Coordinates of C-alpha atoms in Angstrom, one line a residue:
Chain M
X1 CA 0.1 0.0 0.1
X2 CA 1.4 3.1 -1.1
X3 CA -0.6 5.7 1.0
X4 CA 1.0 8.4 3.3
X5 CA 0.8 7.9 6.7
X6 CA 0.8 11.2 8.4
X7 CA 1.9 12.4 12.5
X8 CA -0.3 11.6 15.4
X9 CA -3.5 13.0 15.4
X10 CA -5.1 11.2 18.5
X11 CA -2.9 11.0 21.3
X12 CA -4.3 8.6 24.3
X13 CA -2.4 9.0 27.6
X14 CA -3.0 6.9 30.5
X15 CA -6.9 6.3 30.1
X16 CA -8.9 5.0 32.8
X17 CA -12.6 4.9 33.1
X18 CA -14.7 3.0 36.0
X19 CA -18.5 3.0 36.4
X20 CA -18.4 3.2 40.1
X21 CA -16.4 0.4 41.1
X22 CA -15.9 -1.3 37.7
X23 CA -13.1 -0.8 36.0
X24 CA -14.2 -0.3 32.0
X25 CA -10.4 0.5 31.4
X26 CA -7.3 0.6 33.1
X27 CA -4.3 2.6 32.3
X28 CA -4.7 2.9 28.3
X29 CA -2.1 4.9 26.5
X30 CA -2.3 4.7 22.2
X31 CA -2.2 7.0 19.4
X32 CA -3.8 7.4 16.0
X33 CA -1.4 8.7 13.2
X34 CA -3.5 10.8 10.4
X35 CA -4.6 8.4 7.4
X36 CA -4.3 5.4 8.7
X37 CA -6.8 2.5 9.6
X38 CA -6.2 1.4 13.4
X39 CA -8.1 -1.7 14.3
X40 CA -8.8 -1.8 18.5
X41 CA -9.7 -5.7 19.0
X42 CA -10.0 -7.8 22.3
X43 CA -12.5 -10.5 23.5
X44 CA -15.6 -9.4 24.5
X45 CA -15.8 -6.9 27.5
X46 CA -12.4 -5.7 27.0
X47 CA -13.9 -2.2 26.8
X48 CA -13.3 -1.7 22.6
X49 CA -16.7 0.1 22.8
X50 CA -15.9 2.0 25.9
X51 CA -12.7 3.4 24.2
X52 CA -14.6 4.7 21.5
X53 CA -17.1 6.5 23.6
X54 CA -14.0 8.4 25.5
X55 CA -12.7 9.4 22.0
X56 CA -16.1 10.9 20.7
X57 CA -17.4 12.0 24.4
X58 CA -19.8 10.1 25.3
X59 CA -17.7 8.8 28.4
X60 CA -15.3 11.5 30.3
X61 CA -12.4 9.0 31.3
X62 CA -11.5 10.1 35.1
X63 CA -7.8 9.9 34.5
X64 CA -5.7 10.3 31.7
X65 CA -5.3 13.2 29.1
X66 CA -6.9 13.4 25.1
X67 CA -4.7 15.3 22.7
X68 CA -6.5 15.7 19.5
X69 CA -4.6 17.5 17.0
X70 CA -1.7 18.8 19.4
X71 CA -4.5 20.2 22.3
X72 CA -5.4 18.8 25.0
X73 CA -9.2 17.9 25.1
X74 CA -11.2 19.4 28.0
X75 CA -14.8 17.8 29.0
X76 CA -16.6 17.8 26.0
X77 CA -20.1 16.6 25.2
X78 CA -21.0 14.4 21.9
X79 CA -22.1 16.8 19.7
X80 CA -18.5 19.0 20.1
X81 CA -16.8 15.8 18.7
X82 CA -19.2 15.9 15.7
X83 CA -18.1 19.7 15.3
X84 CA -14.3 18.4 15.1
X85 CA -15.1 16.1 12.5
X86 CA -15.2 13.4 14.5
X87 CA -18.2 10.8 13.1
X88 CA -18.9 7.1 14.3
X89 CA -21.4 5.0 13.4
X90 CA -22.9 2.1 16.2
X91 CA -22.7 -1.6 17.4
X92 CA -26.1 -1.7 17.0
X93 CA -27.3 0.0 14.3
X94 CA -28.5 3.3 15.5
X95 CA -30.3 5.0 12.4
X96 CA -33.6 7.4 12.9
X97 CA -35.7 4.7 11.9
X98 CA -39.0 7.3 11.5
X99 CA -37.1 8.6 8.5
X100 CA -36.0 7.6 5.1
X101 CA -32.8 7.1 4.1
X102 CA -31.9 10.6 2.1
X103 CA -33.3 12.1 5.8
X104 CA -31.0 9.9 7.6
X105 CA -28.1 10.9 5.2
X106 CA -29.1 14.7 5.2
X107 CA -29.0 14.4 8.9
X108 CA -25.3 14.0 9.2
X109 CA -24.5 17.0 7.5
X110 CA -26.3 19.2 10.1
X111 CA -23.2 20.6 11.6
X112 CA -22.5 22.8 8.5
X113 CA -25.9 24.1 8.1
X114 CA -26.1 27.5 9.0
X115 CA -29.6 28.3 8.4
X116 CA -32.1 29.1 11.2
X117 CA -35.8 27.4 11.8
X118 CA -37.3 31.4 10.8
X119 CA -35.7 30.4 7.3
X120 CA -36.6 27.0 7.3
X121 CA -40.7 27.8 7.5
X122 CA -40.4 30.6 5.5
X123 CA -38.3 28.8 2.8
X124 CA -36.1 32.0 2.4
X125 CA -32.8 33.1 2.7
X126 CA -30.3 30.5 3.2
X127 CA -32.6 27.7 4.0
X128 CA -33.2 26.5 0.1
X129 CA -29.9 26.6 -1.4
X130 CA -28.6 24.9 1.7
X131 CA -30.6 22.3 1.1
X132 CA -29.7 21.9 -2.4
X133 CA -25.9 22.6 -1.7
X134 CA -26.1 19.4 1.0
X135 CA -28.3 17.6 -0.9
X136 CA -26.0 17.3 -3.7
X137 CA -22.5 16.3 -1.2
X138 CA -25.5 13.8 0.3
X139 CA -26.2 12.4 -3.4
X140 CA -22.2 12.0 -3.8
X141 CA -22.0 9.7 -0.8
X142 CA -24.7 7.7 -2.0
X143 CA -23.3 7.1 -5.0
X144 CA -20.4 6.3 -3.4
X145 CA -21.6 3.5 -1.1
X146 CA -24.0 2.7 -3.9
X147 CA -27.2 2.8 -2.5
X148 CA -29.1 4.9 -5.1
X149 CA -31.8 2.6 -5.3
X150 CA -33.0 3.0 -2.1
X151 CA -32.9 7.0 -1.4
X152 CA -36.3 7.7 -0.5
X153 CA -36.6 4.3 1.5
X154 CA -37.7 4.4 4.8
X155 CA -34.9 2.8 7.1
X156 CA -36.7 0.2 9.0
X157 CA -38.0 -1.1 5.6
X158 CA -34.5 -2.0 4.9
X159 CA -32.3 -5.7 5.5
X160 CA -29.4 -5.4 7.8
X161 CA -26.7 -4.8 5.5
X162 CA -27.8 -2.1 4.1
X163 CA -28.9 -0.6 7.0
X164 CA -25.1 -0.3 8.1
X165 CA -24.3 0.5 4.7
X166 CA -26.8 3.8 5.4
X167 CA -25.2 4.2 8.8
X168 CA -22.0 4.7 7.2
X169 CA -23.5 6.9 4.8
X170 CA -25.1 8.9 7.7
X171 CA -21.1 9.0 9.3
X172 CA -19.4 10.1 6.2
X173 CA -22.1 12.6 4.6
X174 CA -20.2 15.0 7.5
X175 CA -17.1 14.6 5.9
X176 CA -14.9 13.6 8.7
X177 CA -11.1 13.4 9.7
X178 CA -11.4 11.0 11.9
X179 CA -14.3 8.2 11.3
X180 CA -14.8 5.5 14.2
X181 CA -16.6 2.5 13.5
X182 CA -18.1 -0.4 16.1
X183 CA -18.2 -3.8 14.8
X184 CA -19.1 -2.5 10.9
X185 CA -19.3 -6.4 9.7
X186 CA -21.3 -7.7 12.3
X187 CA -23.7 -10.0 11.7
X188 CA -22.8 -9.6 7.7
X189 CA -22.3 -12.5 5.1
X190 CA -19.5 -12.6 3.1
X191 CA -20.2 -10.8 0.6
X192 CA -21.5 -7.8 2.9
X193 CA -18.1 -8.2 4.4
X194 CA -16.2 -8.0 1.0
X195 CA -18.5 -4.6 0.3
X196 CA -18.0 -3.2 3.5
X197 CA -14.2 -3.5 3.6
X198 CA -14.0 -1.9 -0.1
X199 CA -16.0 1.0 1.3
X200 CA -13.6 1.1 4.4
X201 CA -10.7 0.9 2.0
X202 CA -11.6 3.1 -0.4
X203 CA -13.0 5.8 2.1
X204 CA -9.4 5.6 3.5
X205 CA -7.9 5.6 0.0
X206 CA -9.9 8.4 -1.9
X207 CA -10.4 11.0 1.2
X208 CA -7.9 10.4 3.3
X209 CA -10.3 9.4 6.4
X210 CA -8.6 8.3 9.5
X211 CA -10.4 5.3 10.4
X212 CA -10.3 3.7 13.9
X213 CA -12.5 0.5 13.6
X214 CA -13.5 -2.4 16.0
X215 CA -14.1 -5.4 15.0
X216 CA -13.9 -9.5 15.2
X217 CA -13.6 -10.9 12.3
X218 CA -9.9 -11.3 12.5
X219 CA -9.1 -11.8 9.0
X220 CA -10.8 -8.9 7.8
X221 CA -8.6 -6.9 10.8
X222 CA -5.1 -8.4 9.8
X223 CA -5.5 -7.5 6.0
X224 CA -7.2 -4.2 5.9
X225 CA -5.7 -2.5 8.8
X226 CA -2.3 -0.9 9.6
X227 CA -1.9 -0.5 13.0
X228 CA -4.0 -2.9 15.6
X229 CA -4.5 -2.4 19.5
X230 CA -5.3 -5.0 21.9
X231 CA -7.1 -4.7 25.0
X232 CA -8.6 -7.4 27.6
X233 CA -10.1 -6.2 30.9
X234 CA -9.4 -2.9 30.3
X235 CA -5.8 -3.0 29.7
X236 CA -3.9 -2.9 26.7
X237 CA -1.9 -6.2 26.0
X238 CA -0.4 -5.5 22.5
X239 CA -0.1 -2.9 20.1
X240 CA 1.8 -3.0 16.8
X241 CA 1.3 -3.7 13.2
X242 CA -0.6 -7.0 12.4
X243 CA 2.0 -9.2 12.2
X244 CA 3.6 -8.4 15.4
X245 CA 0.2 -8.5 17.0
X246 CA -0.3 -12.0 15.3
X247 CA 2.6 -13.3 17.6
X248 CA 2.1 -11.5 20.6
X249 CA 2.1 -14.3 23.1
X250 CA -0.4 -12.1 25.9
X251 CA -2.4 -11.6 23.0
X252 CA -2.5 -15.6 22.0
X253 CA -3.2 -16.3 25.5
X254 CA -6.3 -13.9 25.8
X255 CA -8.0 -15.6 23.0
X256 CA -7.1 -19.1 22.9
X257 CA -6.6 -19.3 26.6
X258 CA -3.8 -20.2 29.0
X259 CA -3.5 -23.5 27.9
X260 CA -3.1 -23.6 24.6
Chain Z
X1 CA -53.1 4.5 -12.6
X2 CA -54.1 8.2 -12.5
X3 CA -51.7 9.0 -9.1
X4 CA -48.3 7.8 -9.0
X5 CA -44.9 9.8 -10.5
X6 CA -44.3 7.5 -13.8
X7 CA -43.1 9.8 -16.5
X8 CA -43.2 12.9 -13.8
X9 CA -38.6 13.4 -14.1
X10 CA -36.8 15.1 -11.7
X11 CA -33.6 16.7 -13.8
X12 CA -32.5 18.9 -10.5
X13 CA -32.6 18.2 -6.5
X14 CA -34.8 21.6 -6.8
X15 CA -37.4 19.8 -8.4
X16 CA -37.4 16.9 -6.2
X17 CA -37.0 18.3 -2.8
X18 CA -40.3 20.9 -3.9
X19 CA -42.7 21.0 -1.0
X20 CA -45.0 18.6 -2.8
X21 CA -43.0 16.5 -5.5
X22 CA -45.7 14.8 -6.9
X23 CA -47.9 16.5 -9.3
X24 CA -51.0 14.9 -8.2
X25 CA -50.4 16.1 -5.1
X26 CA -49.7 19.7 -6.1
X27 CA -52.9 20.0 -8.3
X28 CA -54.7 18.3 -5.3
X29 CA -53.8 20.9 -2.7
X30 CA -54.3 23.8 -5.5
X31 CA -58.2 22.4 -5.8
X32 CA -58.3 22.1 -2.0
X33 CA -57.4 25.6 -1.0
X34 CA -59.7 26.5 -4.3
X35 CA -62.7 25.1 -2.3
X36 CA -62.0 26.5 1.0
X37 CA -61.3 30.1 0.3
X38 CA -63.9 30.4 -3.0
X39 CA -66.1 27.8 -2.8
X40 CA -67.1 27.2 0.8
X41 CA -67.8 31.0 1.2
X42 CA -70.5 30.6 -1.5
X43 CA -72.2 27.4 -0.3
X44 CA -71.7 27.1 3.3
X45 CA -74.4 28.4 5.5
X46 CA -73.8 30.4 9.0
X47 CA -74.2 27.2 10.9
X48 CA -71.5 25.7 9.5
X49 CA -68.9 28.6 9.8
X50 CA -69.8 28.9 13.5
X51 CA -70.1 25.9 14.4
X52 CA -68.3 23.4 12.3
X53 CA -66.0 25.3 10.0
X54 CA -64.0 28.0 12.1
X55 CA -63.6 25.3 15.2
X56 CA -62.2 23.0 13.0
X57 CA -59.8 25.0 11.7
X58 CA -59.0 26.2 15.0
X59 CA -58.3 22.7 16.6
X60 CA -56.8 21.5 13.8
X61 CA -54.0 24.4 14.2
X62 CA -53.7 23.4 18.1
X63 CA -53.4 19.9 17.1
X64 CA -50.9 20.7 14.4
X65 CA -49.0 22.8 17.8
X66 CA -49.2 19.0 19.3
X67 CA -48.0 17.3 16.4
X68 CA -44.6 19.1 16.1
X69 CA -43.8 18.6 19.8
X70 CA -45.1 15.3 19.9
X71 CA -45.1 13.7 16.6
X72 CA -42.1 15.3 15.4
X73 CA -39.5 15.7 18.3
X74 CA -41.2 12.9 20.5
X75 CA -42.1 15.0 23.3
X76 CA -45.5 14.1 25.1
X77 CA -47.3 17.2 26.3
X78 CA -50.5 17.0 27.9
X79 CA -50.9 20.7 27.9
X80 CA -51.9 21.9 24.7
X81 CA -55.4 23.7 26.3
X82 CA -53.1 25.3 28.9
X83 CA -51.0 26.9 25.9
X84 CA -53.8 27.7 24.1
X85 CA -55.2 29.8 26.8
X86 CA -52.2 31.6 27.4
X87 CA -52.6 33.1 24.2
X88 CA -56.0 34.0 24.6
X89 CA -55.3 35.8 27.4
X90 CA -52.4 37.2 26.0
X91 CA -53.9 38.4 23.0
X92 CA -56.9 39.9 25.1
X93 CA -54.3 41.7 27.3
X94 CA -52.1 43.3 24.2
X95 CA -55.0 44.6 22.7
X96 CA -56.1 46.0 26.0
X97 CA -53.2 47.8 27.3
X98 CA -51.6 48.6 23.9
X99 CA -52.7 51.3 22.4
X100 CA -53.6 51.1 18.9
X101 CA -51.9 47.5 18.5
X102 CA -53.2 45.9 15.0
X103 CA -54.9 42.3 16.3
X104 CA -52.6 40.1 14.1
X105 CA -49.4 41.5 15.6
X106 CA -51.4 41.2 18.9
X107 CA -52.3 37.3 17.3
X108 CA -48.4 37.1 17.0
X109 CA -47.6 38.1 20.2
X110 CA -49.9 35.6 22.1
X111 CA -48.4 33.2 19.8
X112 CA -44.8 34.3 21.4
X113 CA -46.0 34.7 24.9
X114 CA -47.3 30.9 24.7
X115 CA -44.1 29.9 23.0
X116 CA -42.2 31.8 26.2
X117 CA -44.1 29.9 28.5
X118 CA -43.7 26.7 26.6
X119 CA -40.0 26.7 26.8
X120 CA -40.5 27.1 30.4
X121 CA -42.5 24.0 30.8
X122 CA -40.5 22.4 28.0
X123 CA -37.1 22.6 30.7
X124 CA -38.0 19.4 32.2
X125 CA -37.6 17.4 29.1
X126 CA -34.2 17.8 29.3
X127 CA -33.9 15.4 32.0
X128 CA -37.0 13.1 31.5
X129 CA -38.6 11.5 29.0
X130 CA -41.6 10.0 28.1
X131 CA -44.2 9.5 30.6
X132 CA -43.1 11.1 33.2
X133 CA -42.5 14.6 30.9
X134 CA -46.8 14.2 30.4
X135 CA -47.0 14.7 33.9
X136 CA -44.3 17.2 34.5
X137 CA -46.8 18.9 31.5
X138 CA -49.8 18.2 33.1
X139 CA -48.7 20.5 35.6
X140 CA -48.2 23.2 33.0
X141 CA -52.0 23.0 32.6
X142 CA -53.2 23.1 36.4
X143 CA -50.5 25.9 37.3
X144 CA -51.5 28.0 34.0
X145 CA -55.0 27.7 34.4
X146 CA -55.1 28.1 38.3
X147 CA -52.9 31.6 37.3
X148 CA -55.9 33.0 34.7
X149 CA -58.2 32.6 37.3
X150 CA -56.0 33.6 39.9
X151 CA -54.8 37.2 39.2
X152 CA -57.6 39.2 38.3
X153 CA -54.9 41.6 36.2
X154 CA -54.7 38.8 33.7
X155 CA -58.4 38.9 32.9
X156 CA -59.0 42.7 33.4
X157 CA -60.9 42.3 36.8
X158 CA -63.5 40.6 35.7
X159 CA -65.6 38.2 37.7
X160 CA -63.8 34.4 37.7
X161 CA -61.6 35.6 34.3
X162 CA -64.2 35.5 32.5
X163 CA -63.2 37.5 29.0
X164 CA -64.9 38.8 26.0
X165 CA -62.7 39.8 23.4
X166 CA -62.3 42.7 21.7
X167 CA -63.5 43.8 18.0
X168 CA -61.5 42.1 15.3
X169 CA -60.4 45.0 12.7
X170 CA -58.1 44.4 9.8
X171 CA -56.8 47.9 8.2
X172 CA -59.9 49.9 9.3
X173 CA -62.9 47.2 8.3
X174 CA -64.0 45.0 11.5
X175 CA -64.9 41.2 10.9
X176 CA -68.7 40.7 12.0
X177 CA -69.8 37.8 9.7
X178 CA -68.9 34.3 10.2
X179 CA -67.9 34.4 6.4
X180 CA -65.0 36.5 7.2
X181 CA -63.9 35.2 10.6
X182 CA -63.3 31.8 8.3
X183 CA -61.5 33.5 5.9
X184 CA -59.2 35.1 9.0
X185 CA -58.7 32.0 9.9
X186 CA -58.1 29.9 6.8
X187 CA -55.4 32.4 5.8
X188 CA -53.6 31.9 9.4
X189 CA -53.8 28.4 9.5
X190 CA -52.9 27.7 5.6
X191 CA -50.0 29.9 6.4
X192 CA -48.9 28.5 9.8
X193 CA -49.6 25.1 8.2
X194 CA -47.3 26.0 5.1
X195 CA -44.7 27.0 7.4
X196 CA -45.0 24.1 9.6
X197 CA -44.3 21.6 6.4
X198 CA -41.9 23.7 5.4
X199 CA -39.8 23.1 8.9
X200 CA -40.4 19.7 9.2
X201 CA -39.1 18.6 5.6
X202 CA -35.9 21.0 6.2
X203 CA -32.7 20.7 8.6
X204 CA -35.3 21.5 11.6
X205 CA -37.4 18.9 11.3
X206 CA -34.6 16.1 10.8
X207 CA -33.0 17.8 14.0
X208 CA -36.4 16.9 15.7
X209 CA -37.2 13.7 14.6
X210 CA -33.3 12.4 15.3
X211 CA -33.7 13.4 18.9
X212 CA -37.4 11.7 18.5
X213 CA -35.4 8.3 17.3
X214 CA -32.5 8.2 18.8
X215 CA -31.1 10.9 21.0
X216 CA -27.7 9.4 21.5
X217 CA -26.7 9.1 18.0
X218 CA -28.5 12.7 17.4
X219 CA -25.9 14.3 19.7
X220 CA -23.1 12.0 18.6
X221 CA -24.0 13.8 15.0
X222 CA -23.4 17.1 16.5
X223 CA -27.1 17.7 17.4
X224 CA -27.7 20.1 20.5
X225 CA -30.2 18.1 22.8
X226 CA -31.0 20.9 24.9
X227 CA -31.9 24.0 22.2
X228 CA -33.7 21.2 19.8
X229 CA -36.5 20.4 21.9
X230 CA -36.6 23.5 23.6
X231 CA -37.3 25.2 20.0
X232 CA -39.7 22.2 19.6
X233 CA -41.6 23.5 22.7
X234 CA -41.5 27.0 21.3
X235 CA -42.7 26.4 17.8
X236 CA -45.7 23.9 19.1
X237 CA -46.9 26.5 22.0
X238 CA -46.7 29.3 19.5
X239 CA -48.6 27.3 17.3
X240 CA -51.0 26.3 20.3
X241 CA -51.2 30.2 21.3
X242 CA -52.1 31.4 18.0
X243 CA -54.8 28.7 17.9
X244 CA -56.5 29.9 21.8
X245 CA -56.0 33.2 20.4
X246 CA -58.3 32.4 17.3
X247 CA -60.3 30.5 19.4
X248 CA -61.4 33.3 21.8
X249 CA -61.5 36.1 19.1
X250 CA -63.0 34.4 15.9
X251 CA -65.0 31.2 17.8
X252 CA -66.6 31.9 20.9
X253 CA -66.1 35.9 21.8
X254 CA -65.6 35.3 25.1
X255 CA -63.7 32.7 27.4
X256 CA -62.8 31.7 31.2
X257 CA -60.5 29.8 32.1
X258 CA -61.8 26.7 33.0
X259 CA -62.8 26.8 29.4
X260 CA -59.1 25.6 28.9
X261 CA -59.4 22.4 30.6
X262 CA -57.6 19.1 30.6
X263 CA -60.6 17.5 28.7
X264 CA -59.6 20.0 26.1
X265 CA -55.7 18.6 26.0
X266 CA -57.4 15.4 25.6
X267 CA -59.1 16.0 22.5
X268 CA -56.2 17.6 21.2
X269 CA -54.2 14.7 21.8
X270 CA -56.7 12.2 20.9
X271 CA -56.8 14.1 17.2
X272 CA -53.3 13.2 16.9
X273 CA -53.4 9.5 18.1
X274 CA -56.4 9.2 15.2
X275 CA -55.2 11.5 12.8
X276 CA -51.8 10.5 12.9
X277 CA -49.0 11.2 14.9
X278 CA -46.1 12.8 12.8
X279 CA -48.3 13.9 10.1
X280 CA -49.2 17.6 9.1
X281 CA -52.4 16.0 7.2
X282 CA -52.9 13.8 10.4
X283 CA -53.8 16.6 12.3
X284 CA -56.4 18.2 10.1
X285 CA -58.1 14.4 9.6
X286 CA -58.1 14.1 13.5
X287 CA -59.7 17.4 14.0
X288 CA -62.4 16.8 11.4
X289 CA -62.8 13.4 12.8
X290 CA -63.0 14.4 16.4
X291 CA -65.1 17.7 15.9
X292 CA -67.7 16.0 13.5
X293 CA -68.1 12.2 15.2
X294 CA -70.2 13.6 18.2
X295 CA -72.3 16.0 15.4
X296 CA -72.8 12.6 13.0
X297 CA -73.8 10.4 16.2
X298 CA -76.5 13.1 17.6
X299 CA -77.9 12.7 14.2
X300 CA -78.1 9.2 13.7
X301 CA -78.2 7.5 17.1
X302 CA -81.6 9.1 17.4
X303 CA -82.7 8.0 13.6
X304 CA -80.8 4.2 14.4
X305 CA -83.2 4.2 17.7
X306 CA -86.5 5.3 15.9
X307 CA -85.7 2.6 13.3
X308 CA -85.7 0.1 16.2
X309 CA -88.7 2.0 18.1
X310 CA -86.4 2.3 20.7
X311 CA -87.0 4.6 23.5
X312 CA -84.2 6.9 23.6
X313 CA -83.2 10.1 26.0
X314 CA -80.8 12.9 24.9
X315 CA -78.4 12.3 27.3
X316 CA -77.6 8.5 25.5
X317 CA -76.0 10.2 23.0
X318 CA -73.1 11.8 24.9
X319 CA -72.9 8.7 26.8
X320 CA -72.6 7.0 23.5
X321 CA -70.1 9.3 22.2
X322 CA -67.6 9.0 25.1
X323 CA -67.7 5.2 24.6
X324 CA -67.0 5.3 21.2
X325 CA -64.4 7.7 21.5
X326 CA -62.7 5.4 23.8
X327 CA -63.1 2.2 21.8
X328 CA -61.7 4.2 18.5
X329 CA -58.8 5.6 20.2
X330 CA -57.8 2.1 21.9
X331 CA -58.9 0.3 18.1
X332 CA -56.1 3.0 16.3
X333 CA -53.2 2.5 19.2
X334 CA -53.4 -1.4 18.2
X335 CA -54.2 -1.6 14.9
X336 CA -53.0 1.9 13.4
X337 CA -50.6 3.8 15.8
X338 CA -49.9 6.0 13.0
X339 CA -53.7 7.0 12.3
X340 CA -56.2 8.1 9.4
X341 CA -52.7 9.7 7.6
X342 CA -51.2 6.4 7.7
X343 CA -54.6 4.8 6.1
X344 CA -54.5 7.7 3.6
X345 CA -50.5 6.8 3.0
X346 CA -51.4 3.7 1.8
X347 CA -54.3 4.1 0.0
X348 CA -51.7 6.5 -1.9
X349 CA -49.5 3.1 -2.5
X350 CA -52.3 1.3 -3.4
X351 CA -53.1 3.8 -5.7
X352 CA -49.8 3.8 -7.2
X353 CA -50.3 0.4 -8.5
X354 CA -53.6 0.1 -9.2
X355 CA -54.8 -1.8 -11.3
X356 CA -52.2 -4.2 -10.7
X357 CA -51.3 -6.0 -7.4
X358 CA -48.0 -5.4 -7.1

C-alpha cells in the first residue's frame, strides 16, 4: 500500500474509566496517526466500545489525557466531537428509523447547515440554497456507497446489511477527518463483508479519512488495518502492526486461553 | 394509474425537493385551497361556519402544534389547552393594554408569549422522557388555569376570569360575519400549516425527528439536544397560542380559564392519535374526525333508535359518544398507531400500483 501515513492526530495518554467500582479501562495509552486504519480488538467486555465512547465524548475518563490535533481536550460533549469532525457508527444500528435513507444521510450534515428555523419555515434566505447544496454532497455519498436505489425508502424497511451501509453513509456525509466504526461487519455474510471492506478501504484511500475500527473478524482486521491495539479486561496487552500482534504471546493467550 | 409519479422525471434536486413533489398532490392541494377560499364561502351556511368550520380549523391548528412537539420531536405533552389559554389571554391583554396594536400583531405576540411559557414548561424535558414528561406538562395545564383565575389583572378584573374579546379590526375593516372570520382563520391556518411543512422537511425537522428516534445518535452527529427540544416546545406552543387567540377572538368571543381544561388537552391529543402522529395532514384529519363524530352521532343515533322503535333519552347520545371515542382510540393505538394519515398513505401506495396488485 502506497498511502502516506501522517503525524499523530489523536493521542490517548493513561486513560482510566470507571463506572462506580467497575473498571472499564485501566491506564491505556495509544495513538492514532493521520490517514491510517487503526483497529481495536479484544475479547468480549475488553472495553473496546468504551474506548470509542471516550474518543467521541460520550464517556468522560476519570484519569488520563486526550490530545486531539495537538491540543488537550477538556470535558466535552458528543456534539462537540461532531464539530471537530469526528463521526462514528454504532455496534447496534442507531439510524433514525422513522426517516428515509435520504433524510438520515442529510441529518449527517447538520453541523454544516447554518439556516435557522424561521428561514426553514418561510423557505427563504439560506434555507433553500443549503438544502440543495447539501443534497448534492449527500448524493455523492449515496453514489459512493451504491445505495441509489433505496434513497427514498424508510430505513426500517431495509435489511440489516443495507442499514449498516446507510449508517456509514450518514457518518461519511459529515466529511469527517476521523471515523470511528464500531463493529461495521458484525452479523454480515461474506459478500456484505467484502463490500464493507471495500468501502472502508476506499474511504481511507480517496478521502484520506483516519479510521478507528473495532472488529471481531480477525481475517478482516489483519488484512485492512495498518496498526492494531489489543485490549483485554480494560488493559492494553498488545500494540503494533498486524504481524507483530499476531505473534504476541499475551494476545494469543487472551484469545485462545492460557493452556493452548 | 391516475396517481403515480411515472413520467414525472426530476432533473434537478430542486424539483425533487419541492414541497409536494408529485404533480397530483400539487393539484390536489391547489383544488382544496380554491374550494376552501372560494367555494365554501359561497355554499356554506352561517351555522356551518360558526359551529363546524371555524372550530375545525382552530383545533386543527392546535393539533398541528401538538403534533410538532409529540409527533415530530417525540416529547409527549398534556398541556396544549393551557398553551391555548395563554394565547387567548395574551391576545386579549395586548389588545387591551397596548394602544392601537393591530389585531394580527397581537395574535403574533400571543403566540410568542405562549412560546415563552412553553419553553419554561419544556425545561423538564431535558432531564425526563416519555410518561414522566407528560406528567410534568400536566403541571402546566393546572398551573396556568389556576394562574388565570387567581390573578384578576390577567382578565382585567372580571369575575371568575371571564374575558370578552375586543372587536376584530383588520386594516380598518371590522370582521363581523362568520364568513369573514372563517376567511381570517383559514388564511392564518394555511400559512402556519405550510410553515410547519417547510420546517419538518428541512434541517429543523430532521433534527427534531433525530432526537425523537434516537437521541444518543443525534448528539453524536452534532445535534445539540437542549436547543432542539426547547425549539420544539417553543414552536409547538406558538401554534397552540395562536390557536387559542383565534379560539377566543374568532370562535367563542368570550372565554373563561376553565374552558381550557384538561379535557380539551386530551381532545387535542386524541386528534393527533387518530389523525396521525408525525403527520401535518393527520392533524387536520384528526380534528375533523373528533369534531364531526359527535355531530354525526347526534343525528344518527336518534334516527337509528327510531328505526328500531327504542326509547331514546338525549343524554344517551353523550354517553355513547364517550364509549365510541374510547373504543376508537384503543382501536387506533392497537391497529394503526400512525392514524388516518397512514391509512391515507397506504391508499396512495395502492393507487400508485392500481390496477395491478403489486
